[in-house]
Coordinates of C-alpha atoms and ligand atoms in Angstrom, one line a residue:
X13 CA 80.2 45.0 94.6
X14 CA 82.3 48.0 93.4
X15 CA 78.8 50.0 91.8
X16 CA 77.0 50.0 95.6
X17 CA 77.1 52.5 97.6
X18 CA 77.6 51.9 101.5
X19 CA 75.9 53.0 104.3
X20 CA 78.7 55.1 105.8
X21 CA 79.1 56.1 102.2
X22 CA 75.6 57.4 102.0
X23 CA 75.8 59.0 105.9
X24 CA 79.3 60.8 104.5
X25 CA 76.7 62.6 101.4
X26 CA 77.9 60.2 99.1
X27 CA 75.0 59.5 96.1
X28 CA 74.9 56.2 93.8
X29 CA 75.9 57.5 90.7
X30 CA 73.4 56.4 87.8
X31 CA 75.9 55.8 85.1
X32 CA 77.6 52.9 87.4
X33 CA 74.0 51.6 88.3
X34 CA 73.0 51.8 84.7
X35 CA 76.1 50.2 83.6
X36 CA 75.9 47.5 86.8
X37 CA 72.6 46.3 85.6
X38 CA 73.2 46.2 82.2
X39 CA 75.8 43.8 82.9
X40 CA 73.9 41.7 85.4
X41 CA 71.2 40.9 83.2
X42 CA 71.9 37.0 82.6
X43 CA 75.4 36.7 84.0
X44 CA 76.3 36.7 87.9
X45 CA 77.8 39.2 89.9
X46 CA 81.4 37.1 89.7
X47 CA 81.2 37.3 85.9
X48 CA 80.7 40.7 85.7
X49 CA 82.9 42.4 88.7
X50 CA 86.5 42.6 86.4
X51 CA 84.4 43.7 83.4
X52 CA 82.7 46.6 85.4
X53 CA 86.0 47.8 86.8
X54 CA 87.4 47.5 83.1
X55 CA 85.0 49.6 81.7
X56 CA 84.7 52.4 84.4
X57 CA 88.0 52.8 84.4
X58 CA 88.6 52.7 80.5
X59 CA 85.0 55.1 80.4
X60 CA 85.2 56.5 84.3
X61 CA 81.6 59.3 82.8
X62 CA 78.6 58.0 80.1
X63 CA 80.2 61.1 78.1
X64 CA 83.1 59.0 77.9
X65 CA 81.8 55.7 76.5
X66 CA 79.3 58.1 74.2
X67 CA 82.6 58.6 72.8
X68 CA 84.5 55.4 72.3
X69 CA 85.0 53.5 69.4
X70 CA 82.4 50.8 68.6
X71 CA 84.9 48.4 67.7
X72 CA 86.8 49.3 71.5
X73 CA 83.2 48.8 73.5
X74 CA 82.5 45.6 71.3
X75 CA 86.1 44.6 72.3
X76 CA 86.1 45.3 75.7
X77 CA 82.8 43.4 76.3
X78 CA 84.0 40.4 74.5
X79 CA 83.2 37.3 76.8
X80 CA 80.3 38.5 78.8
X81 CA 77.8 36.8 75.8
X82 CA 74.5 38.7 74.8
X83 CA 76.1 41.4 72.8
X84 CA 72.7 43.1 71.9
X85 CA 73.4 44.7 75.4
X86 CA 76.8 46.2 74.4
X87 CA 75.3 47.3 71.2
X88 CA 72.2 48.9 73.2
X89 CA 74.4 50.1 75.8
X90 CA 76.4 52.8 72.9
X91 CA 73.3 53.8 71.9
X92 CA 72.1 54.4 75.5
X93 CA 75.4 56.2 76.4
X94 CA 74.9 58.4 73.2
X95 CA 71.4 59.4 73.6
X96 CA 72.1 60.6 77.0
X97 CA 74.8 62.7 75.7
X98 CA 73.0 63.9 72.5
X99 CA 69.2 64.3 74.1
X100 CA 69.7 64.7 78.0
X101 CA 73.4 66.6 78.2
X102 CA 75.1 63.7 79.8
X103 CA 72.8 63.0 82.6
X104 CA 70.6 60.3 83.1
X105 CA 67.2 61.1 83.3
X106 CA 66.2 61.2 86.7
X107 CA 62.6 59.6 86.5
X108 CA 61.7 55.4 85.9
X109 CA 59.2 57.4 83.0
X110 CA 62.3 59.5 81.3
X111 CA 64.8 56.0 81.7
X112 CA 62.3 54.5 79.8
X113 CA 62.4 56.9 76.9
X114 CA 66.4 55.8 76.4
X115 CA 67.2 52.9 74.1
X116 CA 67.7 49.6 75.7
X117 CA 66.0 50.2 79.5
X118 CA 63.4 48.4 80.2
X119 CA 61.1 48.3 82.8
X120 CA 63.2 46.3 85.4
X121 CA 66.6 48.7 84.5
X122 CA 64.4 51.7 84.7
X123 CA 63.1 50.7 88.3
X124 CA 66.3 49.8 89.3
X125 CA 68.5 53.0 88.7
X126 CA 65.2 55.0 90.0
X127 CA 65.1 53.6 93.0
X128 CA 68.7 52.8 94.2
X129 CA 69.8 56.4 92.2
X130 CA 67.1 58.6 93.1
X131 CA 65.2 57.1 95.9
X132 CA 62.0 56.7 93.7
X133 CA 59.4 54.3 94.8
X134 CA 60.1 52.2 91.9
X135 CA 58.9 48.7 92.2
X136 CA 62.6 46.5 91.1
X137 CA 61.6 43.1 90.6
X138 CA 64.3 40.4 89.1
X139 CA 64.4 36.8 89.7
X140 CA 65.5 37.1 93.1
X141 CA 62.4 39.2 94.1
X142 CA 60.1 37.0 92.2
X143 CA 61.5 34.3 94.7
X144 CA 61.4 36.2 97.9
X145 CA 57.2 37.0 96.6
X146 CA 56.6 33.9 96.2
X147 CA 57.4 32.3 99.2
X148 CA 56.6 34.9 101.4
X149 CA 53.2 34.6 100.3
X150 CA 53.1 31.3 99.5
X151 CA 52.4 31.6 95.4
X152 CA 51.6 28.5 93.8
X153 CA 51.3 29.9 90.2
X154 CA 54.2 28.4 87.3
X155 CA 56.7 31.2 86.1
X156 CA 56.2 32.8 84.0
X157 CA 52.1 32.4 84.3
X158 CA 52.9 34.2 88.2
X159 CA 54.9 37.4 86.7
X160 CA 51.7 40.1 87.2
X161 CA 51.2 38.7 90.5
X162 CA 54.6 38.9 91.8
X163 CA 54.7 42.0 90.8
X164 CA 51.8 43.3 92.3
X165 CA 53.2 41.5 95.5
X166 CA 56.7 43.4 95.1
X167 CA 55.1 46.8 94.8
X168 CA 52.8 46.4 98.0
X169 CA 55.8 45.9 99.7
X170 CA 58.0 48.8 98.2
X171 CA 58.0 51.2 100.3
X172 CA 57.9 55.3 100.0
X173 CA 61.1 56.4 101.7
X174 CA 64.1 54.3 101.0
X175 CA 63.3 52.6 98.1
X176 CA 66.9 52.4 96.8
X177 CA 68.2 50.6 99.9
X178 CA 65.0 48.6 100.1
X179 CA 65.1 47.1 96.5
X180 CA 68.9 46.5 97.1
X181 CA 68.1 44.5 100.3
X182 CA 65.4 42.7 98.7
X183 CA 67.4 41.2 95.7
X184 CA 70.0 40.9 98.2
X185 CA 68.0 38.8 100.5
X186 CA 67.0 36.0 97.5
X187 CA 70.7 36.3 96.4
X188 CA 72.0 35.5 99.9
X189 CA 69.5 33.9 102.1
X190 CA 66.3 33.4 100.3
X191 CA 68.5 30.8 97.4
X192 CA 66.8 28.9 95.2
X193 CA 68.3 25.3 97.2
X194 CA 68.1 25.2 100.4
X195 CA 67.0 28.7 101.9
X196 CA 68.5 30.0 104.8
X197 CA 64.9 30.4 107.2
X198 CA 66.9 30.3 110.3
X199 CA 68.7 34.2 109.9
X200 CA 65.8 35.4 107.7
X201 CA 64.5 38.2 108.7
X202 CA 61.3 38.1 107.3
X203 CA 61.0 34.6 108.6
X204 CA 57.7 35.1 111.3
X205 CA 55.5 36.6 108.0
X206 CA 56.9 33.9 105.8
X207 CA 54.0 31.6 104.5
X208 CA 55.8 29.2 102.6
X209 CA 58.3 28.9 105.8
X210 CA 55.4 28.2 107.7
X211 CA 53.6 25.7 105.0
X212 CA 56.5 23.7 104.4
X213 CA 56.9 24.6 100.6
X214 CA 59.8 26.9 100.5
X215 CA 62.3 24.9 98.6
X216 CA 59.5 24.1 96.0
X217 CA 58.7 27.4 95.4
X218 CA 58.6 29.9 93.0
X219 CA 57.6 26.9 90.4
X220 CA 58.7 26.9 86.6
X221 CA 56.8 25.8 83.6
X222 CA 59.3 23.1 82.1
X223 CA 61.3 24.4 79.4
X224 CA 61.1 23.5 76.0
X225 CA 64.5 21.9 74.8
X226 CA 67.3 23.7 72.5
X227 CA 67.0 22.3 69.7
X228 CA 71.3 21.9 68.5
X229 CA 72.3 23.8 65.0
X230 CA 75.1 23.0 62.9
X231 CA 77.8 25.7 61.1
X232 CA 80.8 25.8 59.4
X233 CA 83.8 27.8 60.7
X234 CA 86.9 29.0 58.2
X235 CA 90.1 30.1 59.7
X236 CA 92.8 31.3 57.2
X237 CA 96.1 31.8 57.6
X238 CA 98.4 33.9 55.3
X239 CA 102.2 33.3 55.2
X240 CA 103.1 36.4 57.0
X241 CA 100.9 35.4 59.6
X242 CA 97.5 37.9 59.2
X243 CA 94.5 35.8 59.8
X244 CA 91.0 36.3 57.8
X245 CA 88.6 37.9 59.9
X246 CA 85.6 39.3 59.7
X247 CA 82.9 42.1 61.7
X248 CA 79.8 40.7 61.8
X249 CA 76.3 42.3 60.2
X250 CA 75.5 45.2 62.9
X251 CA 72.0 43.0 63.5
X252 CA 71.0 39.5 64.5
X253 CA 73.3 37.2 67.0
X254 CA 77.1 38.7 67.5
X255 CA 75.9 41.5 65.7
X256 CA 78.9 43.6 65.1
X257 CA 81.5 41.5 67.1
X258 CA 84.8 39.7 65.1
X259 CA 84.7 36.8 64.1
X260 CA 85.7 33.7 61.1
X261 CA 83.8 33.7 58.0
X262 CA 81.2 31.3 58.1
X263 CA 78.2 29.5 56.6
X264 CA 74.8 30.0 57.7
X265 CA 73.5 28.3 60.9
X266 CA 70.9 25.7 60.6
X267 CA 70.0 22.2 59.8
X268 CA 72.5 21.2 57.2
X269 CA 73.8 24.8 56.3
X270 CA 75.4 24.6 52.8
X271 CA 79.6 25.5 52.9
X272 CA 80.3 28.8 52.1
X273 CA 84.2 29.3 52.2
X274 CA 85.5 32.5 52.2
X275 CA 88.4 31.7 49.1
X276 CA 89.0 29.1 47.2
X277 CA 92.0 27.0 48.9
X278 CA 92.7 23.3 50.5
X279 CA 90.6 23.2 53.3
X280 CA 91.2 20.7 56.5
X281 CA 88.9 19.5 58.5
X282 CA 89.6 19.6 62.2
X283 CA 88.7 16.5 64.1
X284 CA 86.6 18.3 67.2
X285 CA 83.9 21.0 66.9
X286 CA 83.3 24.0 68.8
X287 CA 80.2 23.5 71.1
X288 CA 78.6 26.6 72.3
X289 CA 75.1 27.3 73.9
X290 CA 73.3 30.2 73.1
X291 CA 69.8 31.0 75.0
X292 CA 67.6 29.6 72.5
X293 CA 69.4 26.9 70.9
X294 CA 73.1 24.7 71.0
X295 CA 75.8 25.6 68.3
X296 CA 78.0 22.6 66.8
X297 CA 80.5 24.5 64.6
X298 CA 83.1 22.5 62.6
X299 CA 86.1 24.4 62.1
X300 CA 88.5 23.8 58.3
X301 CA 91.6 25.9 58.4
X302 CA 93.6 26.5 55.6
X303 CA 97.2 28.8 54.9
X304 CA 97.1 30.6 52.0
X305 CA 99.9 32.9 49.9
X306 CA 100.2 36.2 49.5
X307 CA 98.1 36.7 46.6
X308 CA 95.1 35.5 48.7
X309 CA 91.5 37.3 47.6
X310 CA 89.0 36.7 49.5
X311 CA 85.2 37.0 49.0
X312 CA 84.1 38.3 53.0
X313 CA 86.1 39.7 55.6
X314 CA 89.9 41.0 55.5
X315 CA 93.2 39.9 56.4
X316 CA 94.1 41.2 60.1
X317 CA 98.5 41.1 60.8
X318 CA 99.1 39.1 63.2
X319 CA 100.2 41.8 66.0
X320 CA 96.9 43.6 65.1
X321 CA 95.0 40.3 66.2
X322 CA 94.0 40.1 70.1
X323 CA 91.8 36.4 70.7
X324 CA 90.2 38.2 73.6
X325 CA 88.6 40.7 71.5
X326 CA 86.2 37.4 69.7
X327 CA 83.3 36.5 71.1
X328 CA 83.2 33.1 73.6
X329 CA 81.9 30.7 70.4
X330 CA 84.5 32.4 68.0
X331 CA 87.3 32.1 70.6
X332 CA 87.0 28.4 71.3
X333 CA 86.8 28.0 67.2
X334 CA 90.6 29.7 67.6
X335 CA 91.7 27.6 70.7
X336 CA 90.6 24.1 68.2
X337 CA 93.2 25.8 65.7
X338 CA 95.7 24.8 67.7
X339 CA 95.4 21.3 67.0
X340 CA 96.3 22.1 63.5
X341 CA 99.9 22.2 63.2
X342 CA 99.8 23.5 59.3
X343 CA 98.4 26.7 60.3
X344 CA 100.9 27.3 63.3
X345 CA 103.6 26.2 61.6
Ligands
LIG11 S1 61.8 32.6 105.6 FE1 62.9 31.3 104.1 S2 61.6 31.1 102.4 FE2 60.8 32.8 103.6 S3 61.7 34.6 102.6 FE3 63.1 33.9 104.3 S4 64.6 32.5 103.4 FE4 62.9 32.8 101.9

């Protein structure tokens, strides 16, 4: 993982830097370490100090973070770079108590760049530590009923010296060997002290209440094309879901949302919707396309040349509205 520090790293004097940790665990929340490698090494290299993304564009950062979903965090993460800049001269605070005093870290970032940054006997506890807890001591308890006690189990066993390599080899253990199928008892090494081992339970363990289901909402998506080739785009309202990212004018999202097209023009229908799944509910979007002249007003958004206008910069759910375009022949024509 290009943000840890090795041990021969650490023996050569070599410190975790807590912009990369910050940054790291930012990322991680939600998405998977593959996810997130390329977009880690894009960023550090495009912002190598927090002084550096303090200073970048929204619109860059918004780009940049395109595709990794949850865009609150890339929202939080400006403000987090610029209040270290403006409040803490462009270091990190180095306490859990003064992380917590920045925007966007909570409690579990907080721990985290405490302890693996500054050694602090911060307890780190993510899902991979609530499953090492729980079958170590054999918790019965649903999630997310079981959180307090978890916890209190994970800060027993945080230790005073070390913490930063400790919490890193605990979420590394439920990551590697302690996975949520099929755990690997056999090389664990906390296997003798491990009471679900012992009991039998392991694989049934750390229990879940059952999740409500997503209930599916319905939208309507508007691409325009103009002659010359711009396309109507707009930047979303800074709050709420995509909040500042690009994307097609729209209607509202809901049960039966009433249309709401951009300009007035002869809208097609594309035969397949774009199907997207956000954490609290599914998206069916149908997309209408239309080309429109040069004398083209319209009532949201602005028209965007078409070598101004990079796909990668939308959001997942806008970009697979743009990849159903293709079907339309019209509008590529
Ligand atoms: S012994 Fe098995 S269940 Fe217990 S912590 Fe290790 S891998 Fe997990």
């Amino acid at each position: 993982m290009p943000w840890r520090v090795g041990p021969a790293e650490r023996a050569a004097g070599q410190r975790p830097d807590p912009y990369r940790i910050w940054l790291s665990e930012v990322m991680l929340q939600q998405t998977t370490v593959a996810a997130v490698r390329d977009y880690f090494v894009k960023f550090t290299t495009l912002w190598p100090t927090v002084r550096d993304l303090a200073a970048a564009e929204d619109a860059e950062v918004m780009g940049a973070w395109a595709g990794l979903g949850y865009y609150a965090r890339a929202r939080n993460l400006l403000k987090c770079a610029r209040a270290v800049v403006a409040d803490h001269g462009g270091a990190f605070p180095t306490s859990r108590d003064g992380l917590l005093t920045l925007p966007g870290i909570g409690p579990y970032t907080a721990s985290a760049i405490a302890a693996i940054a500054y050694d602090e006997a911060a307890t780190v506890v993510d899902g991979n530590v609530e499953r090492v807890m729980a079958r170590l001591h054999d918790v019965h308890t649903p999630l997310p009923a079981a959180k307090p006690e978890l916890t209190a189990l994970a800060t027993e066993h945080t230790p005073v010296e070390r913490a930063g390599d400790y919490a890193q080899s605990v979420m590394d253990l439920g990551a590697t060997i302690c996975t949520p199928r099929n755990p690997a008892c056999g090389i664990c090494p906390l296997r003798d002290p491990c009471a679900a081992r012992i009991a039998g339970t392991a694989p049934d363990l750390p229990r879940k209440t059952p999740k409500k289901l997503k209930p599916t909402r319905h939208g309507i998506a508007y691409v325009v094309r103009r002659d010359d080739g711009a396309w109507l785009l707009e930047t979303r309202p800074p709050k709420g879901l995509l909040g500042g990212m690009l994307g097609w004018p729209g209607s509202d999202w809901g049960d039966d949302p009433a249309p709401a097209p951009p300009l007035e023009a002869d809208w097609t229908t594309l035969p397949a919707q774009a199907l997207h799944t956000f954490t609290h509910f599914h998206l069916k979007l149908t997309v209408q396309t239309a080309t429109v002249g040069p004398e083209a007003t319209a009532n949201r958004g602005q028209f965007v040349a078409q070598d101004q206008f990079q796909p990668a910069d939308l959001p997942t759910v806008m970009r697979k509205v743009f990849d159903l375009t293709r079907q339309e022949p019209d509008l590529w024509g």
